[in-house]
Amino acid sequence: MTDQAPAAESEAPEIPGKPTSASRTTLSHIMTHNDTNLLGTVHGGVIMKLVDDAAGAVAGRHSGGPAVTASMDEMAFLEPVRVGDLVHVKAQVNWTGRTSMEVGVRVLAERWNESAPPTQVGSAYLVFAAVDADGKPRRVPPVLPETERDQRRYQEAQIRRTHRLARRRAIVELREKRAAEGHED
């Protein structure tokens, strides 16, 4: 037993960082007729599920345990995906906070029977929160960018975080103002 009081959460020892490559992953899936919409192309929701699956795997790897999707933003569909396409979903942690992390995802597609290089068909940014067995937030290791590209992604993620927080603050302020004026939502 020591004579020191337990360290407060904010004074907890620093968690060692992890390099970007430690949790980077690729999820590949061949698209079938079960994945299509009425136009004969793959449902955006099918692609979004693959994106969330890959991002969740990366977040869990990086944080060393369960992580839940907190938000998805900037999901961009650049090209349609068709039946028979082999879809590769590449994900990595771009940025980490105390209990959250941004995961960047690129979606590539290639024809299953051709040797042409894959085409980027989508991208997304997701925020995950690491949670303990009780669903409470837990600390995550800092991400350590390894390349110039990783460093650029880290800096861009900080900008997106600033915008997300500012947007959230502006919405709360507007709702409070409207409530004070007697408006019902």
PDB file of N, CA, C and O in Angstrom, residues 10-88:
ATOM      1  N   SER A  10      -7.641  12.728 -15.218  1.00  0.00           N
ATOM      2  CA  SER A  10      -6.848  13.650 -16.039  1.00  0.00           C
ATOM      3  C   SER A  10      -5.358  13.485 -15.770  1.00  0.00           C
ATOM      4  O   SER A  10      -4.547  13.907 -16.567  1.00  0.00           O
ATOM      5  N   GLU A  11      -5.009  12.878 -14.628  1.00  0.00           N
ATOM      6  CA  GLU A  11      -3.610  12.688 -14.289  1.00  0.00           C
ATOM      7  C   GLU A  11      -3.153  11.251 -14.568  1.00  0.00           C
ATOM      8  O   GLU A  11      -2.068  10.864 -14.168  1.00  0.00           O
ATOM      9  N   ALA A  12      -4.000  10.462 -15.203  1.00  0.00           N
ATOM     10  CA  ALA A  12      -3.665   9.068 -15.488  1.00  0.00           C
ATOM     11  C   ALA A  12      -2.415   9.016 -16.353  1.00  0.00           C
ATOM     12  O   ALA A  12      -2.161   9.904 -17.156  1.00  0.00           O
ATOM     13  N   PRO A  13      -1.618   7.962 -16.175  1.00  0.00           N
ATOM     14  CA  PRO A  13      -0.399   7.863 -16.983  1.00  0.00           C
ATOM     15  C   PRO A  13      -0.726   7.817 -18.474  1.00  0.00           C
ATOM     16  O   PRO A  13      -1.767   7.300 -18.873  1.00  0.00           O
ATOM     17  N   GLU A  14       0.175   8.368 -19.233  1.00  0.00           N
ATOM     18  CA  GLU A  14      -0.011   8.423 -20.690  1.00  0.00           C
ATOM     19  C   GLU A  14       0.015   7.008 -21.261  1.00  0.00           C
ATOM     20  O   GLU A  14       0.827   6.177 -20.876  1.00  0.00           O
ATOM     21  N   ILE A  15      -0.906   6.748 -22.182  1.00  0.00           N
ATOM     22  CA  ILE A  15      -0.948   5.460 -22.872  1.00  0.00           C
ATOM     23  C   ILE A  15       0.057   5.532 -24.022  1.00  0.00           C
ATOM     24  O   ILE A  15       0.073   6.522 -24.765  1.00  0.00           O
ATOM     25  N   PRO A  16       0.882   4.507 -24.205  1.00  0.00           N
ATOM     26  CA  PRO A  16       1.828   4.536 -25.326  1.00  0.00           C
ATOM     27  C   PRO A  16       1.088   4.620 -26.664  1.00  0.00           C
ATOM     28  O   PRO A  16       0.043   3.995 -26.853  1.00  0.00           O
ATOM     29  N   GLY A  17       1.622   5.396 -27.571  1.00  0.00           N
ATOM     30  CA  GLY A  17       1.017   5.558 -28.884  1.00  0.00           C
ATOM     31  C   GLY A  17       1.199   4.326 -29.756  1.00  0.00           C
ATOM     32  O   GLY A  17       2.037   3.461 -29.479  1.00  0.00           O
ATOM     33  N   LYS A  18       0.378   4.268 -30.804  1.00  0.00           N
ATOM     34  CA  LYS A  18       0.469   3.183 -31.779  1.00  0.00           C
ATOM     35  C   LYS A  18       0.630   3.800 -33.168  1.00  0.00           C
ATOM     36  O   LYS A  18      -0.062   4.754 -33.510  1.00  0.00           O
ATOM     37  N   PRO A  19       1.495   3.222 -33.990  1.00  0.00           N
ATOM     38  CA  PRO A  19       1.648   3.737 -35.355  1.00  0.00           C
ATOM     39  C   PRO A  19       0.396   3.471 -36.192  1.00  0.00           C
ATOM     40  O   PRO A  19      -0.365   2.536 -35.916  1.00  0.00           O
ATOM     41  N   THR A  20       0.209   4.299 -37.177  1.00  0.00           N
ATOM     42  CA  THR A  20      -0.943   4.171 -38.074  1.00  0.00           C
ATOM     43  C   THR A  20      -1.054   2.766 -38.647  1.00  0.00           C
ATOM     44  O   THR A  20      -2.143   2.204 -38.735  1.00  0.00           O
ATOM     45  N   SER A  21       0.083   2.187 -39.022  1.00  0.00           N
ATOM     46  CA  SER A  21       0.069   0.866 -39.670  1.00  0.00           C
ATOM     47  C   SER A  21      -0.379  -0.260 -38.744  1.00  0.00           C
ATOM     48  O   SER A  21      -0.776  -1.320 -39.223  1.00  0.00           O
ATOM     49  N   ALA A  22      -0.350  -0.051 -37.432  1.00  0.00           N
ATOM     50  CA  ALA A  22      -0.680  -1.126 -36.493  1.00  0.00           C
ATOM     51  C   ALA A  22      -2.125  -1.586 -36.603  1.00  0.00           C
ATOM     52  O   ALA A  22      -2.432  -2.742 -36.317  1.00  0.00           O
ATOM     53  N   SER A  23      -3.016  -0.704 -37.014  1.00  0.00           N
ATOM     54  CA  SER A  23      -4.433  -1.086 -37.070  1.00  0.00           C
ATOM     55  C   SER A  23      -5.038  -0.967 -38.462  1.00  0.00           C
ATOM     56  O   SER A  23      -6.202  -1.304 -38.663  1.00  0.00           O
ATOM     57  N   ARG A  24      -4.266  -0.515 -39.421  1.00  0.00           N
ATOM     58  CA  ARG A  24      -4.760  -0.377 -40.798  1.00  0.00           C
ATOM     59  C   ARG A  24      -5.254  -1.722 -41.310  1.00  0.00           C
ATOM     60  O   ARG A  24      -4.655  -2.756 -41.027  1.00  0.00           O
ATOM     61  N   THR A  25      -6.362  -1.709 -42.068  1.00  0.00           N
ATOM     62  CA  THR A  25      -6.893  -2.970 -42.577  1.00  0.00           C
ATOM     63  C   THR A  25      -7.593  -2.777 -43.913  1.00  0.00           C
ATOM     64  O   THR A  25      -7.936  -1.651 -44.288  1.00  0.00           O
ATOM     65  N   THR A  26      -7.798  -3.892 -44.615  1.00  0.00           N
ATOM     66  CA  THR A  26      -8.580  -3.905 -45.855  1.00  0.00           C
ATOM     67  C   THR A  26      -9.599  -5.029 -45.745  1.00  0.00           C
ATOM     68  O   THR A  26      -9.263  -6.162 -45.389  1.00  0.00           O
ATOM     69  N   LEU A  27     -10.845  -4.685 -46.031  1.00  0.00           N
ATOM     70  CA  LEU A  27     -11.940  -5.653 -46.069  1.00  0.00           C
ATOM     71  C   LEU A  27     -12.358  -5.773 -47.533  1.00  0.00           C
ATOM     72  O   LEU A  27     -12.621  -4.748 -48.181  1.00  0.00           O
ATOM     73  N   SER A  28     -12.397  -6.981 -48.072  1.00  0.00           N
ATOM     74  CA  SER A  28     -12.783  -7.181 -49.465  1.00  0.00           C
ATOM     75  C   SER A  28     -14.044  -8.027 -49.546  1.00  0.00           C
ATOM     76  O   SER A  28     -14.230  -8.960 -48.753  1.00  0.00           O
ATOM     77  N   HIS A  29     -14.897  -7.690 -50.515  1.00  0.00           N
ATOM     78  CA  HIS A  29     -16.181  -8.375 -50.653  1.00  0.00           C
ATOM     79  C   HIS A  29     -16.604  -8.322 -52.119  1.00  0.00           C
ATOM     80  O   HIS A  29     -16.511  -7.271 -52.754  1.00  0.00           O
ATOM     81  N   ILE A  30     -17.084  -9.440 -52.650  1.00  0.00           N
ATOM     82  CA  ILE A  30     -17.587  -9.442 -54.025  1.00  0.00           C
ATOM     83  C   ILE A  30     -19.089  -9.131 -53.993  1.00  0.00           C
ATOM     84  O   ILE A  30     -19.824  -9.651 -53.160  1.00  0.00           O
ATOM     85  N   MET A  31     -19.515  -8.239 -54.842  1.00  0.00           N
ATOM     86  CA  MET A  31     -20.904  -7.789 -54.856  1.00  0.00           C
ATOM     87  C   MET A  31     -21.765  -8.747 -55.681  1.00  0.00           C
ATOM     88  O   MET A  31     -21.377  -9.173 -56.769  1.00  0.00           O
ATOM     89  N   THR A  32     -22.934  -9.086 -55.137  1.00  0.00           N
ATOM     90  CA  THR A  32     -23.845 -10.009 -55.808  1.00  0.00           C
ATOM     91  C   THR A  32     -25.190  -9.334 -56.064  1.00  0.00           C
ATOM     92  O   THR A  32     -25.410  -8.190 -55.656  1.00  0.00           O
ATOM     93  N   HIS A  33     -26.102 -10.063 -56.702  1.00  0.00           N
ATOM     94  CA  HIS A  33     -27.441  -9.524 -56.985  1.00  0.00           C
ATOM     95  C   HIS A  33     -28.181  -9.153 -55.700  1.00  0.00           C
ATOM     96  O   HIS A  33     -29.031  -8.262 -55.710  1.00  0.00           O
ATOM     97  N   ASN A  34     -27.877  -9.823 -54.603  1.00  0.00           N
ATOM     98  CA  ASN A  34     -28.528  -9.503 -53.321  1.00  0.00           C
ATOM     99  C   ASN A  34     -28.181  -8.107 -52.814  1.00  0.00           C
ATOM    100  O   ASN A  34     -28.851  -7.586 -51.932  1.00  0.00           O
ATOM    101  N   ASP A  35     -27.128  -7.505 -53.363  1.00  0.00           N
ATOM    102  CA  ASP A  35     -26.655  -6.197 -52.896  1.00  0.00           C
ATOM    103  C   ASP A  35     -27.198  -5.030 -53.721  1.00  0.00           C
ATOM    104  O   ASP A  35     -26.866  -3.885 -53.440  1.00  0.00           O
ATOM    105  N   THR A  36     -28.029  -5.316 -54.742  1.00  0.00           N
ATOM    106  CA  THR A  36     -28.384  -4.263 -55.693  1.00  0.00           C
ATOM    107  C   THR A  36     -29.690  -3.543 -55.364  1.00  0.00           C
ATOM    108  O   THR A  36     -30.564  -4.050 -54.677  1.00  0.00           O
ATOM    109  N   ASN A  37     -29.799  -2.342 -55.946  1.00  0.00           N
ATOM    110  CA  ASN A  37     -31.020  -1.546 -55.851  1.00  0.00           C
ATOM    111  C   ASN A  37     -31.817  -1.726 -57.146  1.00  0.00           C
ATOM    112  O   ASN A  37     -31.471  -2.557 -57.994  1.00  0.00           O
ATOM    113  N   LEU A  38     -32.859  -0.945 -57.326  1.00  0.00           N
ATOM    114  CA  LEU A  38     -33.713  -1.079 -58.517  1.00  0.00           C
ATOM    115  C   LEU A  38     -33.016  -0.674 -59.813  1.00  0.00           C
ATOM    116  O   LEU A  38     -33.469  -1.024 -60.893  1.00  0.00           O
ATOM    117  N   LEU A  39     -31.923   0.056 -59.712  1.00  0.00           N
ATOM    118  CA  LEU A  39     -31.169   0.460 -60.903  1.00  0.00           C
ATOM    119  C   LEU A  39     -30.131  -0.584 -61.317  1.00  0.00           C
ATOM    120  O   LEU A  39     -29.456  -0.422 -62.322  1.00  0.00           O
ATOM    121  N   GLY A  40     -29.991  -1.626 -60.500  1.00  0.00           N
ATOM    122  CA  GLY A  40     -29.020  -2.661 -60.822  1.00  0.00           C
ATOM    123  C   GLY A  40     -27.619  -2.361 -60.317  1.00  0.00           C
ATOM    124  O   GLY A  40     -26.686  -3.088 -60.633  1.00  0.00           O
ATOM    125  N   THR A  41     -27.460  -1.298 -59.553  1.00  0.00           N
ATOM    126  CA  THR A  41     -26.170  -1.000 -58.939  1.00  0.00           C
ATOM    127  C   THR A  41     -26.264  -1.337 -57.447  1.00  0.00           C
ATOM    128  O   THR A  41     -27.345  -1.547 -56.909  1.00  0.00           O
ATOM    129  N   VAL A  42     -25.127  -1.386 -56.800  1.00  0.00           N
ATOM    130  CA  VAL A  42     -25.096  -1.767 -55.387  1.00  0.00           C
ATOM    131  C   VAL A  42     -25.672  -0.645 -54.527  1.00  0.00           C
ATOM    132  O   VAL A  42     -25.362   0.530 -54.722  1.00  0.00           O
ATOM    133  N   HIS A  43     -26.530  -1.030 -53.591  1.00  0.00           N
ATOM    134  CA  HIS A  43     -27.121  -0.085 -52.638  1.00  0.00           C
ATOM    135  C   HIS A  43     -26.023   0.684 -51.913  1.00  0.00           C
ATOM    136  O   HIS A  43     -25.034   0.094 -51.455  1.00  0.00           O
ATOM    137  N   GLY A  44     -26.235   1.979 -51.754  1.00  0.00           N
ATOM    138  CA  GLY A  44     -25.322   2.773 -50.949  1.00  0.00           C
ATOM    139  C   GLY A  44     -25.230   2.244 -49.530  1.00  0.00           C
ATOM    140  O   GLY A  44     -24.166   2.256 -48.911  1.00  0.00           O
ATOM    141  N   GLY A  45     -26.348   1.744 -48.999  1.00  0.00           N
ATOM    142  CA  GLY A  45     -26.356   1.204 -47.645  1.00  0.00           C
ATOM    143  C   GLY A  45     -25.476  -0.022 -47.483  1.00  0.00           C
ATOM    144  O   GLY A  45     -24.901  -0.245 -46.412  1.00  0.00           O
ATOM    145  N   VAL A  46     -25.359  -0.824 -48.543  1.00  0.00           N
ATOM    146  CA  VAL A  46     -24.474  -1.988 -48.506  1.00  0.00           C
ATOM    147  C   VAL A  46     -23.027  -1.521 -48.388  1.00  0.00           C
ATOM    148  O   VAL A  46     -22.249  -2.039 -47.585  1.00  0.00           O
ATOM    149  N   ILE A  47     -22.684  -0.500 -49.176  1.00  0.00           N
ATOM    150  CA  ILE A  47     -21.327   0.056 -49.123  1.00  0.00           C
ATOM    151  C   ILE A  47     -21.086   0.675 -47.741  1.00  0.00           C
ATOM    152  O   ILE A  47     -20.025   0.489 -47.137  1.00  0.00           O
ATOM    153  N   MET A  48     -22.080   1.399 -47.217  1.00  0.00           N
ATOM    154  CA  MET A  48     -21.925   2.026 -45.908  1.00  0.00           C
ATOM    155  C   MET A  48     -21.718   0.973 -44.809  1.00  0.00           C
ATOM    156  O   MET A  48     -20.938   1.194 -43.876  1.00  0.00           O
ATOM    157  N   LYS A  49     -22.381  -0.149 -44.915  1.00  0.00           N
ATOM    158  CA  LYS A  49     -22.197  -1.226 -43.935  1.00  0.00           C
ATOM    159  C   LYS A  49     -20.767  -1.757 -43.990  1.00  0.00           C
ATOM    160  O   LYS A  49     -20.139  -1.973 -42.947  1.00  0.00           O
ATOM    161  N   LEU A  50     -20.245  -1.962 -45.198  1.00  0.00           N
ATOM    162  CA  LEU A  50     -18.862  -2.414 -45.336  1.00  0.00           C
ATOM    163  C   LEU A  50     -17.898  -1.378 -44.758  1.00  0.00           C
ATOM    164  O   LEU A  50     -16.916  -1.734 -44.092  1.00  0.00           O
ATOM    165  N   VAL A  51     -18.181  -0.111 -45.018  1.00  0.00           N
ATOM    166  CA  VAL A  51     -17.356   0.976 -44.491  1.00  0.00           C
ATOM    167  C   VAL A  51     -17.360   0.935 -42.961  1.00  0.00           C
ATOM    168  O   VAL A  51     -16.314   1.011 -42.310  1.00  0.00           O
ATOM    169  N   ASP A  52     -18.542   0.813 -42.373  1.00  0.00           N
ATOM    170  CA  ASP A  52     -18.657   0.773 -40.911  1.00  0.00           C
ATOM    171  C   ASP A  52     -17.963  -0.460 -40.337  1.00  0.00           C
ATOM    172  O   ASP A  52     -17.299  -0.381 -39.297  1.00  0.00           O
ATOM    173  N   ASP A  53     -18.092  -1.600 -41.004  1.00  0.00           N
ATOM    174  CA  ASP A  53     -17.432  -2.827 -40.547  1.00  0.00           C
ATOM    175  C   ASP A  53     -15.913  -2.668 -40.536  1.00  0.00           C
ATOM    176  O   ASP A  53     -15.245  -3.005 -39.552  1.00  0.00           O
ATOM    177  N   ALA A  54     -15.355  -2.169 -41.634  1.00  0.00           N
ATOM    178  CA  ALA A  54     -13.899  -2.003 -41.722  1.00  0.00           C
ATOM    179  C   ALA A  54     -13.414  -0.970 -40.711  1.00  0.00           C
ATOM    180  O   ALA A  54     -12.407  -1.182 -40.020  1.00  0.00           O
ATOM    181  N   ALA A  55     -14.132   0.146 -40.608  1.00  0.00           N
ATOM    182  CA  ALA A  55     -13.745   1.192 -39.663  1.00  0.00           C
ATOM    183  C   ALA A  55     -13.830   0.680 -38.225  1.00  0.00           C
ATOM    184  O   ALA A  55     -12.968   0.986 -37.396  1.00  0.00           O
ATOM    185  N   GLY A  56     -14.847  -0.108 -37.934  1.00  0.00           N
ATOM    186  CA  GLY A  56     -14.991  -0.667 -36.590  1.00  0.00           C
ATOM    187  C   GLY A  56     -13.858  -1.609 -36.241  1.00  0.00           C
ATOM    188  O   GLY A  56     -13.374  -1.618 -35.101  1.00  0.00           O
ATOM    189  N   ALA A  57     -13.426  -2.399 -37.208  1.00  0.00           N
ATOM    190  CA  ALA A  57     -12.300  -3.305 -36.971  1.00  0.00           C
ATOM    191  C   ALA A  57     -11.034  -2.510 -36.664  1.00  0.00           C
ATOM    192  O   ALA A  57     -10.285  -2.836 -35.735  1.00  0.00           O
ATOM    193  N   VAL A  58     -10.817  -1.451 -37.421  1.00  0.00           N
ATOM    194  CA  VAL A  58      -9.639  -0.608 -37.207  1.00  0.00           C
ATOM    195  C   VAL A  58      -9.706   0.072 -35.839  1.00  0.00           C
ATOM    196  O   VAL A  58      -8.723   0.108 -35.091  1.00  0.00           O
ATOM    197  N   ALA A  59     -10.870   0.607 -35.489  1.00  0.00           N
ATOM    198  CA  ALA A  59     -11.031   1.299 -34.202  1.00  0.00           C
ATOM    199  C   ALA A  59     -10.809   0.328 -33.037  1.00  0.00           C
ATOM    200  O   ALA A  59     -10.152   0.671 -32.051  1.00  0.00           O
ATOM    201  N   GLY A  60     -11.347  -0.882 -33.161  1.00  0.00           N
ATOM    202  CA  GLY A  60     -11.150  -1.874 -32.117  1.00  0.00           C
ATOM    203  C   GLY A  60      -9.702  -2.295 -31.993  1.00  0.00           C
ATOM    204  O   GLY A  60      -9.178  -2.452 -30.881  1.00  0.00           O
ATOM    205  N   ARG A  61      -9.037  -2.470 -33.108  1.00  0.00           N
ATOM    206  CA  ARG A  61      -7.617  -2.820 -33.092  1.00  0.00           C
ATOM    207  C   ARG A  61      -6.797  -1.714 -32.437  1.00  0.00           C
ATOM    208  O   ARG A  61      -5.936  -1.974 -31.607  1.00  0.00           O
ATOM    209  N   HIS A  62      -7.052  -0.488 -32.869  1.00  0.00           N
ATOM    210  CA  HIS A  62      -6.249   0.626 -32.355  1.00  0.00           C
ATOM    211  C   HIS A  62      -6.470   0.816 -30.855  1.00  0.00           C
ATOM    212  O   HIS A  62      -5.518   1.018 -30.102  1.00  0.00           O
ATOM    213  N   SER A  63      -7.722   0.754 -30.430  1.00  0.00           N
ATOM    214  CA  SER A  63      -8.043   1.036 -29.026  1.00  0.00           C
ATOM    215  C   SER A  63      -7.834  -0.170 -28.115  1.00  0.00           C
ATOM    216  O   SER A  63      -7.854  -0.035 -26.897  1.00  0.00           O
ATOM    217  N   GLY A  64      -7.656  -1.345 -28.709  1.00  0.00           N
ATOM    218  CA  GLY A  64      -7.427  -2.534 -27.911  1.00  0.00           C
ATOM    219  C   GLY A  64      -8.677  -3.074 -27.247  1.00  0.00           C
ATOM    220  O   GLY A  64      -8.617  -3.706 -26.201  1.00  0.00           O
ATOM    221  N   GLY A  65      -9.834  -2.825 -27.847  1.00  0.00           N
ATOM    222  CA  GLY A  65     -11.087  -3.309 -27.283  1.00  0.00           C
ATOM    223  C   GLY A  65     -12.267  -2.744 -28.032  1.00  0.00           C
ATOM    224  O   GLY A  65     -12.115  -2.181 -29.113  1.00  0.00           O
ATOM    225  N   PRO A  66     -13.450  -2.871 -27.455  1.00  0.00           N
ATOM    226  CA  PRO A  66     -14.657  -2.428 -28.156  1.00  0.00           C
ATOM    227  C   PRO A  66     -14.656  -0.927 -28.450  1.00  0.00           C
ATOM    228  O   PRO A  66     -14.175  -0.127 -27.653  1.00  0.00           O
ATOM    229  N   ALA A  67     -15.208  -0.596 -29.603  1.00  0.00           N
ATOM    230  CA  ALA A  67     -15.391   0.805 -30.003  1.00  0.00           C
ATOM    231  C   ALA A  67     -16.699   0.879 -30.778  1.00  0.00           C
ATOM    232  O   ALA A  67     -17.026  -0.035 -31.532  1.00  0.00           O
ATOM    233  N   VAL A  68     -17.438   1.941 -30.562  1.00  0.00           N
ATOM    234  CA  VAL A  68     -18.742   2.091 -31.204  1.00  0.00           C
ATOM    235  C   VAL A  68     -18.736   3.297 -32.132  1.00  0.00           C
ATOM    236  O   VAL A  68     -18.039   4.277 -31.890  1.00  0.00           O
ATOM    237  N   THR A  69     -19.529   3.208 -33.191  1.00  0.00           N
ATOM    238  CA  THR A  69     -19.645   4.309 -34.145  1.00  0.00           C
ATOM    239  C   THR A  69     -20.357   5.468 -33.469  1.00  0.00           C
ATOM    240  O   THR A  69     -21.474   5.326 -32.990  1.00  0.00           O
ATOM    241  N   ALA A  70     -19.717   6.630 -33.439  1.00  0.00           N
ATOM    242  CA  ALA A  70     -20.322   7.832 -32.869  1.00  0.00           C
ATOM    243  C   ALA A  70     -20.918   8.699 -33.976  1.00  0.00           C
ATOM    244  O   ALA A  70     -21.966   9.311 -33.791  1.00  0.00           O
ATOM    245  N   SER A  71     -20.243   8.750 -35.127  1.00  0.00           N
ATOM    246  CA  SER A  71     -20.772   9.519 -36.254  1.00  0.00           C
ATOM    247  C   SER A  71     -20.091   9.086 -37.539  1.00  0.00           C
ATOM    248  O   SER A  71     -19.007   8.513 -37.532  1.00  0.00           O
ATOM    249  N   MET A  72     -20.787   9.347 -38.622  1.00  0.00           N
ATOM    250  CA  MET A  72     -20.222   9.136 -39.953  1.00  0.00           C
ATOM    251  C   MET A  72     -20.460  10.430 -40.705  1.00  0.00           C
ATOM    252  O   MET A  72     -21.573  10.938 -40.737  1.00  0.00           O
ATOM    253  N   ASP A  73     -19.410  10.977 -41.270  1.00  0.00           N
ATOM    254  CA  ASP A  73     -19.621  12.182 -42.055  1.00  0.00           C
ATOM    255  C   ASP A  73     -18.813  12.125 -43.335  1.00  0.00           C
ATOM    256  O   ASP A  73     -17.928  11.306 -43.481  1.00  0.00           O
ATOM    257  N   GLU A  74     -19.202  12.961 -44.237  1.00  0.00           N
ATOM    258  CA  GLU A  74     -18.536  13.063 -45.527  1.00  0.00           C
ATOM    259  C   GLU A  74     -18.469  11.741 -46.286  1.00  0.00           C
ATOM    260  O   GLU A  74     -17.486  11.428 -46.920  1.00  0.00           O
ATOM    261  N   MET A  75     -19.540  10.938 -46.220  1.00  0.00           N
ATOM    262  CA  MET A  75     -19.605   9.724 -47.036  1.00  0.00           C
ATOM    263  C   MET A  75     -19.844  10.175 -48.461  1.00  0.00           C
ATOM    264  O   MET A  75     -20.856  10.801 -48.756  1.00  0.00           O
ATOM    265  N   ALA A  76     -18.894   9.898 -49.323  1.00  0.00           N
ATOM    266  CA  ALA A  76     -19.000  10.310 -50.716  1.00  0.00           C
ATOM    267  C   ALA A  76     -19.026   9.076 -51.606  1.00  0.00           C
ATOM    268  O   ALA A  76     -18.181   8.185 -51.468  1.00  0.00           O
ATOM    269  N   PHE A  77     -20.017   9.032 -52.497  1.00  0.00           N
ATOM    270  CA  PHE A  77     -20.096   7.976 -53.506  1.00  0.00           C
ATOM    271  C   PHE A  77     -19.616   8.586 -54.812  1.00  0.00           C
ATOM    272  O   PHE A  77     -20.243   9.487 -55.358  1.00  0.00           O
ATOM    273  N   LEU A  78     -18.483   8.118 -55.296  1.00  0.00           N
ATOM    274  CA  LEU A  78     -17.852   8.726 -56.466  1.00  0.00           C
ATOM    275  C   LEU A  78     -18.222   8.051 -57.776  1.00  0.00           C
ATOM    276  O   LEU A  78     -18.281   8.700 -58.811  1.00  0.00           O
ATOM    277  N   GLU A  79     -18.430   6.755 -57.739  1.00  0.00           N
ATOM    278  CA  GLU A  79     -18.770   5.958 -58.917  1.00  0.00           C
ATOM    279  C   GLU A  79     -19.721   4.849 -58.476  1.00  0.00           C
ATOM    280  O   GLU A  79     -19.623   4.376 -57.342  1.00  0.00           O
ATOM    281  N   PRO A  80     -20.604   4.380 -59.379  1.00  0.00           N
ATOM    282  CA  PRO A  80     -21.466   3.258 -59.000  1.00  0.00           C
ATOM    283  C   PRO A  80     -20.669   1.956 -58.890  1.00  0.00           C
ATOM    284  O   PRO A  80     -19.660   1.771 -59.559  1.00  0.00           O
ATOM    285  N   VAL A  81     -21.150   1.081 -58.026  1.00  0.00           N
ATOM    286  CA  VAL A  81     -20.575  -0.255 -57.876  1.00  0.00           C
ATOM    287  C   VAL A  81     -21.587  -1.220 -58.465  1.00  0.00           C
ATOM    288  O   VAL A  81     -22.795  -1.081 -58.269  1.00  0.00           O
ATOM    289  N   ARG A  82     -21.090  -2.209 -59.213  1.00  0.00           N
ATOM    290  CA  ARG A  82     -21.974  -3.129 -59.929  1.00  0.00           C
ATOM    291  C   ARG A  82     -21.821  -4.568 -59.437  1.00  0.00           C
ATOM    292  O   ARG A  82     -20.833  -4.918 -58.808  1.00  0.00           O
ATOM    293  N   VAL A  83     -22.797  -5.368 -59.766  1.00  0.00           N
ATOM    294  CA  VAL A  83     -22.725  -6.803 -59.476  1.00  0.00           C
ATOM    295  C   VAL A  83     -21.454  -7.350 -60.114  1.00  0.00           C
ATOM    296  O   VAL A  83     -21.128  -7.024 -61.253  1.00  0.00           O
ATOM    297  N   GLY A  84     -20.745  -8.167 -59.365  1.00  0.00           N
ATOM    298  CA  GLY A  84     -19.505  -8.747 -59.865  1.00  0.00           C
ATOM    299  C   GLY A  84     -18.278  -7.939 -59.505  1.00  0.00           C
ATOM    300  O   GLY A  84     -17.158  -8.418 -59.672  1.00  0.00           O
ATOM    301  N   ASP A  85     -18.466  -6.710 -59.009  1.00  0.00           N
ATOM    302  CA  ASP A  85     -17.305  -5.929 -58.589  1.00  0.00           C
ATOM    303  C   ASP A  85     -16.729  -6.511 -57.302  1.00  0.00           C
ATOM    304  O   ASP A  85     -17.474  -6.917 -56.398  1.00  0.00           O
ATOM    305  N   LEU A  86     -15.429  -6.547 -57.232  1.00  0.00           N
ATOM    306  CA  LEU A  86     -14.728  -6.897 -56.009  1.00  0.00           C
ATOM    307  C   LEU A  86     -14.419  -5.572 -55.315  1.00  0.00           C
ATOM    308  O   LEU A  86     -13.686  -4.741 -55.849  1.00  0.00           O
ATOM    309  N   VAL A  87     -15.044  -5.368 -54.166  1.00  0.00           N
ATOM    310  CA  VAL A  87     -14.911  -4.102 -53.439  1.00  0.00           C
ATOM    311  C   VAL A  87     -13.880  -4.274 -52.327  1.00  0.00           C
ATOM    312  O   VAL A  87     -13.921  -5.246 -51.571  1.00  0.00           O
ATOM    313  N   HIS A  88     -12.953  -3.323 -52.256  1.00  0.00           N
ATOM    314  CA  HIS A  88     -11.931  -3.293 -51.207  1.00  0.00           C
ATOM    315  C   HIS A  88     -12.174  -2.050 -50.368  1.00  0.00           C
ATOM    316  O   HIS A  88     -12.191  -0.940 -50.904  1.00  0.00           O
TER     317      HIS A  88
END
